mmCIF file of C-alpha atoms and ligand atoms in Angstrom:
data_model
loop_
_atom_site.group_PDB
_atom_site.id
_atom_site.type_symbol
_atom_site.label_atom_id
_atom_site.label_comp_id
_atom_site.label_asym_id
_atom_site.label_seq_id
_atom_site.Cartn_x
_atom_site.Cartn_y
_atom_site.Cartn_z
ATOM 1 C CA LEU L 1 7.945 9.768 42.898
ATOM 2 C CA GLU L 2 6.196 12.544 41.576
ATOM 3 C CA GLU L 3 3.446 11.907 39.113
ATOM 4 C CA GLU L 4 5.080 11.589 35.562
ATOM 5 C CA GLN L 5 3.756 14.688 34.027
ATOM 6 C CA PRO L 6 2.423 14.755 30.306
ATOM 7 C CA GLU L 7 4.644 16.305 27.719
ATOM 8 C CA PRO L 8 3.174 19.533 26.696
ATOM 9 C CA THR L 9 0.968 19.398 23.732
ATOM 10 C CA THR L 10 1.913 21.794 21.335
ATOM 11 C CA TYR L 11 1.653 20.173 17.664
ATOM 12 C CA LEU L 12 4.566 19.925 15.713
ATOM 13 C CA LYS L 13 3.151 21.627 12.806
ATOM 14 C CA ASP L 14 2.228 24.600 14.658
ATOM 15 C CA LYS L 15 6.147 25.312 15.184
ATOM 16 C CA ALA L 16 7.569 23.732 12.048
ATOM 17 C CA THR L 17 6.755 26.694 9.400
ATOM 18 C CA SER L 18 9.549 26.603 7.106
ATOM 19 C CA PHE L 19 9.252 23.159 6.261
ATOM 20 C CA TYR L 20 6.794 20.158 6.259
ATOM 21 C CA VAL L 21 6.837 17.818 9.149
ATOM 22 C CA GLY L 22 6.119 14.266 7.758
ATOM 23 C CA VAL L 23 5.253 10.886 9.133
ATOM 24 C CA ALA L 24 5.462 7.184 7.425
ATOM 25 C CA MET L 25 1.894 5.629 7.898
ATOM 26 C CA LYS L 26 0.153 2.937 6.298
ATOM 27 C CA SER L 27 -3.375 2.492 4.682
ATOM 28 C CA ASN L 28 -4.748 0.914 7.789
ATOM 29 C CA ASN L 29 -3.800 4.075 9.785
ATOM 30 C CA LEU L 30 -6.436 6.147 8.222
ATOM 31 C CA ASN L 31 -8.635 6.390 11.230
ATOM 32 C CA GLY L 32 -8.616 6.737 15.261
ATOM 33 C CA LYS L 33 -5.674 7.658 16.827
ATOM 34 C CA TYR L 34 -3.325 7.485 14.264
ATOM 35 C CA ASP L 35 -5.449 9.722 12.125
ATOM 36 C CA GLU L 36 -5.540 11.944 15.090
ATOM 37 C CA ILE L 37 -2.032 12.252 15.330
ATOM 38 C CA ILE L 38 -1.529 12.503 11.421
ATOM 39 C CA THR L 39 -3.838 15.290 10.987
ATOM 40 C CA HIS L 40 -3.003 17.104 14.315
ATOM 41 C CA GLU L 41 0.778 16.903 14.263
ATOM 42 C CA PHE L 42 2.107 16.732 10.611
ATOM 43 C CA THR L 43 2.013 18.335 7.381
ATOM 44 C CA SER L 44 3.201 15.512 4.786
ATOM 45 C CA ILE L 45 2.945 11.857 4.479
ATOM 46 C CA THR L 46 4.886 9.022 3.173
ATOM 47 C CA ALA L 47 3.575 5.611 2.301
ATOM 48 C CA GLU L 48 5.834 3.159 4.548
ATOM 49 C CA TYR L 49 5.691 0.526 2.365
ATOM 50 C CA GLU L 50 2.215 0.842 0.097
ATOM 51 C CA MET L 51 3.751 2.810 -2.673
ATOM 52 C CA LYS L 52 6.624 0.373 -3.584
ATOM 53 C CA MET L 53 6.640 -1.473 -6.699
ATOM 54 C CA ASN L 54 6.146 -4.864 -5.082
ATOM 55 C CA VAL L 55 2.611 -3.657 -3.779
ATOM 56 C CA ILE L 56 1.717 -1.490 -6.683
ATOM 57 C CA LEU L 57 2.691 -3.961 -9.760
ATOM 58 C CA PRO L 58 3.096 -7.246 -7.846
ATOM 59 C CA SER L 59 2.469 -9.112 -11.418
ATOM 60 C CA LYS L 60 3.307 -7.926 -14.976
ATOM 61 C CA GLY L 61 0.329 -5.927 -15.978
ATOM 62 C CA GLN L 62 -1.526 -6.390 -12.751
ATOM 63 C CA TYR L 63 -1.525 -2.908 -11.406
ATOM 64 C CA ASN L 64 -2.810 -2.838 -7.626
ATOM 65 C CA TRP L 65 -3.877 0.880 -6.877
ATOM 66 C CA SER L 66 -5.908 0.309 -3.900
ATOM 67 C CA GLN L 67 -3.738 0.966 -1.216
ATOM 68 C CA SER L 68 -1.977 3.768 -2.900
ATOM 69 C CA ASP L 69 -5.102 5.481 -3.971
ATOM 70 C CA ALA L 70 -6.593 5.457 -0.366
ATOM 71 C CA ILE L 71 -3.294 7.059 1.155
ATOM 72 C CA VAL L 72 -3.359 9.829 -1.432
ATOM 73 C CA ASN L 73 -6.933 10.334 -1.231
ATOM 74 C CA TYR L 74 -6.456 10.468 2.699
ATOM 75 C CA GLY L 75 -3.654 12.889 1.884
ATOM 76 C CA ILE L 76 -5.443 15.285 -0.640
ATOM 77 C CA GLU L 77 -8.854 14.997 1.951
ATOM 78 C CA ASN L 78 -6.870 16.370 4.663
ATOM 79 C CA GLU L 79 -4.458 18.600 2.627
ATOM 80 C CA LEU L 80 -1.307 16.867 3.534
ATOM 81 C CA ASN L 81 1.691 17.137 1.514
ATOM 82 C CA ILE L 82 2.238 13.565 -0.021
ATOM 83 C CA HIS L 83 6.090 12.440 -0.614
ATOM 84 C CA GLY L 84 6.177 9.177 -3.019
ATOM 85 C CA HIS L 85 8.342 6.508 -1.813
ATOM 86 C CA ALA L 86 9.785 5.198 -3.630
ATOM 87 C CA LEU L 87 9.762 3.928 -7.402
ATOM 88 C CA VAL L 88 12.783 2.071 -7.428
ATOM 89 C CA TRP L 89 14.439 0.032 -4.695
ATOM 90 C CA HIS L 90 16.377 -3.100 -5.030
ATOM 91 C CA GLN L 91 14.398 -4.157 -1.583
ATOM 92 C CA SER L 92 10.943 -3.744 -2.760
ATOM 93 C CA THR L 93 11.196 -5.186 -6.217
ATOM 94 C CA PRO L 94 8.614 -7.767 -7.429
ATOM 95 C CA ASP L 95 9.704 -10.925 -8.414
ATOM 96 C CA TRP L 96 8.908 -10.613 -12.151
ATOM 97 C CA ILE L 97 11.044 -7.835 -12.361
ATOM 98 C CA GLU L 98 13.978 -9.560 -10.128
ATOM 99 C CA ASN L 99 13.535 -12.817 -12.265
ATOM 100 C CA PHE L 100 12.715 -10.995 -15.652
ATOM 101 C CA THR L 101 12.916 -13.191 -18.406
ATOM 102 C CA GLY L 102 13.054 -10.805 -21.025
ATOM 103 C CA THR L 103 15.754 -8.712 -22.857
ATOM 104 C CA ASP L 104 17.451 -5.878 -21.185
ATOM 105 C CA ALA L 105 15.772 -3.429 -23.897
ATOM 106 C CA GLU L 106 12.364 -5.071 -22.462
ATOM 107 C CA PHE L 107 13.300 -4.826 -19.107
ATOM 108 C CA GLU L 108 14.010 -0.681 -19.486
ATOM 109 C CA GLN L 109 10.627 -0.396 -21.112
ATOM 110 C CA GLU L 110 8.815 -2.057 -18.235
ATOM 111 C CA ILE L 111 10.484 -0.110 -15.554
ATOM 112 C CA LYS L 112 10.039 3.202 -17.839
ATOM 113 C CA ASP L 113 6.405 2.089 -18.300
ATOM 114 C CA TYR L 114 5.893 1.581 -14.475
ATOM 115 C CA ILE L 115 7.317 4.996 -13.412
ATOM 116 C CA THR L 116 5.504 6.902 -16.274
ATOM 117 C CA ALA L 117 2.050 5.246 -15.062
ATOM 118 C CA VAL L 118 2.703 5.886 -11.424
ATOM 119 C CA VAL L 119 4.014 9.248 -11.575
ATOM 120 C CA THR L 120 1.028 10.120 -14.318
ATOM 121 C CA ARG L 121 -1.732 8.372 -11.941
ATOM 122 C CA TYR L 122 -0.633 10.955 -9.062
ATOM 123 C CA LYS L 123 0.360 14.017 -11.044
ATOM 124 C CA GLY L 124 -0.586 17.106 -8.987
ATOM 125 C CA LYS L 125 -1.294 14.991 -6.225
ATOM 126 C CA ILE L 126 2.046 13.420 -5.074
ATOM 127 C CA LYS L 127 4.418 16.553 -4.934
ATOM 128 C CA SER L 128 7.666 14.512 -4.935
ATOM 129 C CA TRP L 129 9.274 11.136 -5.243
ATOM 130 C CA ASP L 130 12.423 9.075 -4.067
ATOM 131 C CA VAL L 131 12.937 8.339 -7.553
ATOM 132 C CA VAL L 132 16.037 5.665 -6.469
ATOM 133 C CA ASN L 133 16.652 4.477 -2.819
ATOM 134 C CA GLU L 134 19.600 3.265 -1.776
ATOM 135 C CA ALA L 135 21.670 2.517 -4.998
ATOM 136 C CA VAL L 136 24.941 3.055 -3.253
ATOM 137 C CA LEU L 137 26.745 0.028 -1.296
ATOM 138 C CA ASP L 138 27.863 0.599 2.531
ATOM 139 C CA GLY L 139 31.344 1.280 3.398
ATOM 140 C CA ASN L 140 32.923 1.135 -0.243
ATOM 141 C CA GLY L 141 30.748 3.808 -2.527
ATOM 142 C CA ASN L 142 30.362 1.059 -5.322
ATOM 143 C CA LEU L 143 26.866 0.973 -6.883
ATOM 144 C CA ARG L 144 24.814 -1.571 -5.494
ATOM 145 C CA ASN L 145 24.738 -4.499 -8.298
ATOM 146 C CA SER L 146 20.901 -4.338 -8.348
ATOM 147 C CA VAL L 147 18.343 -5.713 -11.171
ATOM 148 C CA PHE L 148 18.118 -2.384 -12.274
ATOM 149 C CA ARG L 149 21.878 -1.633 -12.590
ATOM 150 C CA GLN L 150 22.646 -5.154 -14.357
ATOM 151 C CA ARG L 151 19.445 -4.714 -17.005
ATOM 152 C CA MET L 152 19.781 -1.054 -17.552
ATOM 153 C CA GLY L 153 23.547 -0.348 -16.933
ATOM 154 C CA ASP L 154 25.268 2.044 -14.507
ATOM 155 C CA ASP L 155 23.317 4.777 -15.851
ATOM 156 C CA TYR L 156 19.985 3.468 -14.739
ATOM 157 C CA ILE L 157 19.693 6.337 -11.841
ATOM 158 C CA SER L 158 19.824 8.800 -14.352
ATOM 159 C CA LYS L 159 17.313 7.051 -16.705
ATOM 160 C CA CYS L 160 14.959 6.864 -13.892
ATOM 161 C CA PHE L 161 15.253 10.324 -12.983
ATOM 162 C CA GLN L 162 14.161 11.434 -16.653
ATOM 163 C CA PHE L 163 11.357 8.947 -16.912
ATOM 164 C CA ALA L 164 9.421 10.865 -13.726
ATOM 165 C CA ARG L 165 10.416 14.127 -15.341
ATOM 166 C CA ASP L 166 9.120 13.151 -18.675
ATOM 167 C CA ALA L 167 5.722 12.134 -16.892
ATOM 168 C CA ASP L 168 5.443 15.104 -14.537
ATOM 169 C CA PRO L 169 7.497 18.465 -15.151
ATOM 170 C CA ASP L 170 6.522 19.853 -11.987
ATOM 171 C CA VAL L 171 7.134 16.745 -9.442
ATOM 172 C CA LEU L 172 10.139 16.976 -7.293
ATOM 173 C CA LEU L 173 12.631 14.157 -7.696
ATOM 174 C CA PHE L 174 14.794 12.931 -5.016
ATOM 175 C CA TYR L 175 17.782 10.354 -4.233
ATOM 176 C CA ASN L 176 17.071 8.792 -1.076
ATOM 177 C CA ASP L 177 19.848 6.713 1.103
ATOM 178 C CA TYR L 178 20.728 6.033 4.678
ATOM 179 C CA ASN L 179 24.038 6.306 6.742
ATOM 180 C CA MET L 180 24.576 9.557 4.844
ATOM 181 C CA THR L 181 26.163 11.229 7.557
ATOM 182 C CA GLU L 182 28.577 8.594 8.821
ATOM 183 C CA ASP L 183 29.434 6.626 5.688
ATOM 184 C CA GLN L 184 32.114 8.542 4.317
ATOM 185 C CA ALA L 185 32.706 6.575 1.216
ATOM 186 C CA LYS L 186 28.996 6.041 0.430
ATOM 187 C CA GLN L 187 28.022 10.254 0.840
ATOM 188 C CA ASP L 188 31.448 10.745 -1.387
ATOM 189 C CA ALA L 189 29.794 8.006 -4.279
ATOM 190 C CA VAL L 190 26.165 9.799 -3.834
ATOM 191 C CA PHE L 191 27.376 13.205 -4.379
ATOM 192 C CA ASP L 192 29.546 12.096 -7.255
ATOM 193 C CA ILE L 193 26.286 10.653 -8.663
ATOM 194 C CA VAL L 194 24.555 13.651 -8.199
ATOM 195 C CA ASP L 195 27.633 16.162 -9.201
ATOM 196 C CA ASP L 196 27.561 13.992 -12.489
ATOM 197 C CA MET L 197 23.709 13.999 -13.024
ATOM 198 C CA GLN L 198 23.696 18.182 -12.307
ATOM 199 C CA ASN L 199 26.440 18.172 -15.081
ATOM 200 C CA ARG L 200 24.152 16.389 -17.643
ATOM 201 C CA ASN L 201 21.153 18.475 -16.869
ATOM 202 C CA ILE L 202 19.443 15.185 -15.648
ATOM 203 C CA PRO L 203 16.714 16.479 -13.302
ATOM 204 C CA ILE L 204 16.939 16.073 -9.889
ATOM 205 C CA ASP L 205 15.626 18.341 -7.067
ATOM 206 C CA GLY L 206 16.556 17.117 -3.804
ATOM 207 C CA VAL L 207 18.615 14.255 -1.745
ATOM 208 C CA GLY L 208 16.940 12.593 1.166
ATOM 209 C CA PHE L 209 18.985 11.488 4.285
ATOM 210 C CA GLN L 210 17.168 8.887 5.861
ATOM 211 C CA MET L 211 18.873 9.113 9.360
ATOM 212 C CA HIS L 212 17.753 6.247 10.914
ATOM 213 C CA ILE L 213 20.149 7.447 13.768
ATOM 214 C CA ARG L 214 20.955 6.371 17.428
ATOM 215 C CA TYR L 215 20.632 8.367 20.674
ATOM 216 C CA ASN L 216 24.347 8.641 20.977
ATOM 217 C CA GLY L 217 25.342 9.563 17.176
ATOM 218 C CA PRO L 218 25.784 10.751 14.753
ATOM 219 C CA SER L 219 27.140 14.031 16.070
ATOM 220 C CA LYS L 220 25.201 17.440 15.218
ATOM 221 C CA ALA L 221 28.705 18.305 13.593
ATOM 222 C CA LYS L 222 28.371 15.087 11.063
ATOM 223 C CA MET L 223 24.822 15.824 10.596
ATOM 224 C CA GLU L 224 25.659 19.406 9.306
ATOM 225 C CA SER L 225 28.640 18.916 7.328
ATOM 226 C CA ALA L 226 26.824 16.143 5.405
ATOM 227 C CA THR L 227 23.646 18.222 4.891
ATOM 228 C CA ASN L 228 25.557 21.275 3.722
ATOM 229 C CA ARG L 229 26.823 19.053 0.447
ATOM 230 C CA ILE L 230 22.869 19.251 -0.401
ATOM 231 C CA VAL L 231 22.721 22.938 0.361
ATOM 232 C CA GLU L 232 26.236 23.441 -2.101
ATOM 233 C CA ARG L 233 24.194 21.974 -4.716
ATOM 234 C CA ASP L 234 21.266 24.129 -4.509
ATOM 235 C CA LEU L 235 19.064 21.148 -3.889
ATOM 236 C CA LEU L 236 16.505 20.375 -1.457
ATOM 237 C CA ALA L 237 17.141 18.060 1.619
ATOM 238 C CA HIS L 238 14.713 16.069 3.255
ATOM 239 C CA TYR L 239 15.529 13.945 6.703
ATOM 240 C CA SER L 240 13.560 11.341 5.004
ATOM 241 C CA GLU L 241 13.139 8.497 7.707
ATOM 242 C CA VAL L 242 13.996 9.922 11.017
ATOM 243 C CA ASP L 243 14.024 7.587 14.103
ATOM 244 C CA VAL L 244 16.326 7.644 17.034
ATOM 245 C CA ARG L 245 17.416 4.250 18.141
ATOM 246 C CA VAL L 246 17.888 4.026 21.904
ATOM 247 C CA ASN L 247 18.741 0.347 22.229
ATOM 248 C CA PRO L 248 21.052 -0.259 19.545
ATOM 249 C CA ASN L 249 23.207 -2.715 21.879
ATOM 250 C CA ASN L 250 20.582 -4.151 23.242
ATOM 251 C CA ASP L 251 21.545 -3.251 26.992
ATOM 252 C CA ILE L 252 18.103 -2.131 28.232
ATOM 253 C CA THR L 253 14.919 -3.881 28.739
ATOM 254 C CA THR L 254 12.602 -0.563 29.204
ATOM 255 C CA LEU L 255 12.919 3.179 27.865
ATOM 256 C CA THR L 256 14.984 4.438 31.014
ATOM 257 C CA ASP L 257 14.912 7.970 31.662
ATOM 258 C CA GLU L 258 18.635 8.378 30.487
ATOM 259 C CA ARG L 259 17.957 7.298 27.118
ATOM 260 C CA ASP L 260 14.730 8.948 27.016
ATOM 261 C CA ILE L 261 16.423 12.520 27.386
ATOM 262 C CA ALA L 262 19.389 11.301 25.251
ATOM 263 C CA GLN L 263 16.890 10.394 22.391
ATOM 264 C CA LYS L 264 14.969 14.043 23.151
ATOM 265 C CA ILE L 265 18.669 15.440 22.741
ATOM 266 C CA LYS L 266 19.510 13.925 19.636
ATOM 267 C CA LEU L 267 16.374 14.798 18.177
ATOM 268 C CA THR L 268 16.937 18.713 19.237
ATOM 269 C CA GLU L 269 20.285 18.487 17.842
ATOM 270 C CA LEU L 270 18.750 16.947 14.323
ATOM 271 C CA VAL L 271 15.925 19.264 14.145
ATOM 272 C CA GLU L 272 18.318 22.410 14.843
ATOM 273 C CA VAL L 273 20.638 21.336 11.858
ATOM 274 C CA TYR L 274 17.748 20.876 9.569
ATOM 275 C CA ASN L 275 15.982 24.238 10.822
ATOM 276 C CA ALA L 276 18.952 26.302 10.143
ATOM 277 C CA LEU L 277 19.433 25.465 6.790
ATOM 278 C CA PRO L 278 18.668 28.047 4.087
ATOM 279 C CA SER L 279 15.012 28.166 3.520
ATOM 280 C CA ALA L 280 15.674 27.412 -0.316
ATOM 281 C CA ASN L 281 16.888 23.818 0.672
ATOM 282 C CA LYS L 282 14.376 22.896 3.635
ATOM 283 C CA TYR L 283 11.490 20.452 2.109
ATOM 284 C CA ALA L 284 10.793 18.419 5.048
ATOM 285 C CA ILE L 285 11.460 16.086 8.300
ATOM 286 C CA THR L 286 9.781 12.857 7.888
ATOM 287 C CA ILE L 287 9.389 10.668 10.970
ATOM 288 C CA TRP L 288 9.472 6.809 10.235
ATOM 289 C CA GLY L 289 6.548 5.906 12.128
ATOM 290 C CA ILE L 290 3.817 6.920 14.383
ATOM 291 C CA LYS L 291 4.276 5.226 17.670
ATOM 292 C CA ASP L 292 7.326 3.199 19.026
ATOM 293 C CA ASN L 293 5.879 -0.341 19.014
ATOM 294 C CA ASP L 294 5.002 -0.142 15.446
ATOM 295 C CA SER L 295 8.609 0.746 14.296
ATOM 296 C CA TRP L 296 10.312 -1.502 11.589
ATOM 297 C CA ILE L 297 13.486 -1.223 13.634
ATOM 298 C CA ILE L 298 12.018 -3.681 16.320
ATOM 299 C CA ASP L 299 11.214 -6.415 13.823
ATOM 300 C CA LEU L 300 14.788 -5.664 11.880
ATOM 301 C CA TYR L 301 16.507 -6.423 15.174
ATOM 302 C CA ASN L 302 14.384 -8.348 17.187
ATOM 303 C CA HIS L 303 14.731 -6.752 20.417
ATOM 304 C CA PRO L 304 12.971 -3.935 22.352
ATOM 305 C CA ASP L 305 13.425 -0.027 21.154
ATOM 306 C CA TRP L 306 11.815 3.194 21.660
ATOM 307 C CA PRO L 307 12.513 4.992 18.367
ATOM 308 C CA LEU L 308 9.697 7.246 17.656
ATOM 309 C CA LEU L 309 7.750 10.393 19.118
ATOM 310 C CA PHE L 310 5.000 8.768 20.708
ATOM 311 C CA ASN L 311 4.972 5.649 22.547
ATOM 312 C CA SER L 312 3.001 2.354 22.615
ATOM 313 C CA SER L 313 -0.299 4.429 23.911
ATOM 314 C CA PHE L 314 -0.016 7.350 21.249
ATOM 315 C CA GLU L 315 1.503 9.755 23.805
ATOM 316 C CA ALA L 316 4.024 12.213 22.910
ATOM 317 C CA LYS L 317 7.187 11.263 24.491
ATOM 318 C CA LYS L 318 10.267 13.447 25.550
ATOM 319 C CA ALA L 319 11.540 13.214 22.040
ATOM 320 C CA HIS L 320 8.379 15.076 20.938
ATOM 321 C CA THR L 321 9.436 17.940 23.050
ATOM 322 C CA GLY L 322 12.737 17.496 22.147
ATOM 323 C CA PHE L 323 11.785 18.213 18.379
ATOM 324 C CA LEU L 324 9.982 21.094 19.563
ATOM 325 C CA GLU L 325 12.928 22.379 21.422
ATOM 326 C CA GLY L 326 14.843 22.009 17.797
ATOM 327 C CA LEU L 327 12.459 24.678 16.295
ATOM 328 C CA GLU L 328 13.100 27.595 19.236
HETATM 329 O O1 G3I Y 1 0.912 -5.687 7.310
HETATM 330 C C1 G3I Y 1 1.041 -6.208 5.792
HETATM 331 C C2 G3I Y 1 0.255 -7.386 6.032
HETATM 332 O O2 G3I Y 1 -1.280 -7.035 5.824
HETATM 333 C C3 G3I Y 1 0.270 -8.267 4.864
HETATM 334 O O3 G3I Y 1 -0.397 -9.577 4.523
HETATM 335 C C4 G3I Y 1 1.847 -8.561 4.573
HETATM 336 C C5 G3I Y 1 1.881 -9.164 3.188
HETATM 337 O O4 G3I Y 1 3.294 -8.907 2.906
HETATM 338 O O5 G3I Y 1 2.549 -7.300 4.271
HETATM 339 C C6 G3I Y 1 2.529 -6.591 5.866
HETATM 340 O O6 G3I Y 1 2.821 -5.426 5.513
HETATM 341 C C7 G3I Y 1 4.428 -5.311 5.825
HETATM 342 C C8 G3I Y 1 4.577 -3.828 6.184
HETATM 343 O O7 G3I Y 1 5.632 -3.544 6.312
HETATM 344 C C9 G3I Y 1 3.951 -3.874 7.426
HETATM 345 O O8 G3I Y 1 4.294 -2.408 7.853
HETATM 346 C C10 G3I Y 1 5.459 -5.948 4.430
HETATM 347 O O9 G3I Y 1 5.184 -7.384 4.261
HETATM 348 C C11 G3I Y 1 6.456 -5.531 4.496
HETATM 349 O O10 G3I Y 1 7.470 -5.574 3.475
HETATM 350 C C12 G3I Y 1 6.812 -3.855 5.405
HETATM 351 O O11 G3I Y 1 7.994 -3.661 5.791
HETATM 352 C C13 G3I Y 1 8.730 -2.405 5.134
HETATM 353 C C14 G3I Y 1 10.069 -2.297 4.511
HETATM 354 O O12 G3I Y 1 10.430 -1.277 4.437
HETATM 355 C C15 G3I Y 1 9.837 -3.219 3.217
HETATM 356 O O13 G3I Y 1 8.937 -2.369 2.237
HETATM 357 C C16 G3I Y 1 8.676 -1.746 6.258
HETATM 358 O O14 G3I Y 1 7.408 -1.454 6.766
HETATM 359 C C17 G3I Y 1 9.109 -0.243 6.536
HETATM 360 O O15 G3I Y 1 9.472 0.339 7.561
HETATM 361 C C18 G3I Y 1 10.569 -0.345 5.583
HETATM 362 O O16 G3I Y 1 11.274 0.893 5.366
HETATM 363 C C19 G3I Y 1 12.366 0.964 4.328
HETATM 364 C C20 G3I Y 1 12.156 2.263 3.535
HETATM 365 O O17 G3I Y 1 11.246 2.189 2.732
HETATM 366 C C21 G3I Y 1 13.454 2.413 2.992
HETATM 367 N N1 G3I Y 1 14.455 2.418 3.819
HETATM 368 C C22 G3I Y 1 14.711 1.352 4.757
HETATM 369 C C23 G3I Y 1 13.404 1.423 5.572
HETATM 370 C C24 G3I Y 1 13.554 0.372 6.572
HETATM 371 O O18 G3I Y 1 14.041 -0.467 6.129
#
């Protein structure tokens, strides 16, 4: 076998000049190889979990700013864009909110106070927020019956966007969700919500497609047609949580060359679709993690996968080259 050639070391940010290249990271990534990769390759960061409500406000009145402050300070020091994720998400609701015992009005006040406190604290530092994440159910397009919906009504989404806007007139406000290119019912429901918000002058600046995709789907055409629905609404598009599973059916035990190359090609397609958007609609492509063995995918599916751009030794994979080739 000829010596495996290392991938060329062009940094992503040196070729992605019309949008941010982001990466999900943690407050224990602020040094060593993680820091090296973040600062050399990327122009934006997203906290993978430390800016969620269950971390920042685990108990009523007990704000924990230490982890989010560390990430924000790191971003400022390294002149990185900081994308806030996520103000309201049913999977990161602290118990005291999930099992809130007060009235609906008191619940709404707690959420308003929380959004106001967080957005105000990072005004001018965090440039954008996923205000509401994953509000629509899979397969049928119905609103998820989260505690936010139960306590604040169907209009909780608009209320949360308004709370965020009232706290910061300039911060970019995103709605974020997954399977947006393949679940037509969900996609239709999300854009119905967006249309309703725009018709009522509720502030929204962009839509995030998480893009947790696979080596063999979605197709480039599906990515294009779904993303064009953001462009049609004059909104910013954010591919907000990109990873590419190469072992969705658990049929490989090592990263085969065939899957490695297929992942590279899928990344190229994704980046080509995004890079072809009008510049007015581009915000960021954010990769959901740094090296393969850190990926949430492995924990979730509990079998091997290699979804990211760097291998477990922090070396750039073919997928990293695929990203670069999507920018040509
Ligand atoms: O590492 C800490 C540990 O020190 C601490 O003792 C422990 C206490 O709970 O937490 C550990 O952190 C865990 C963290 O992942 C480690 O990365 C958190 O428990 C765990 O909740 C967290 O899971 C994250 C999950 O969201 C829930 O916040 C995943 O990393 C993250 O990849 C995942 O990301 C979500 C997006 O926010 C929304 N879209 C779906 C995506 C995947 O679920």
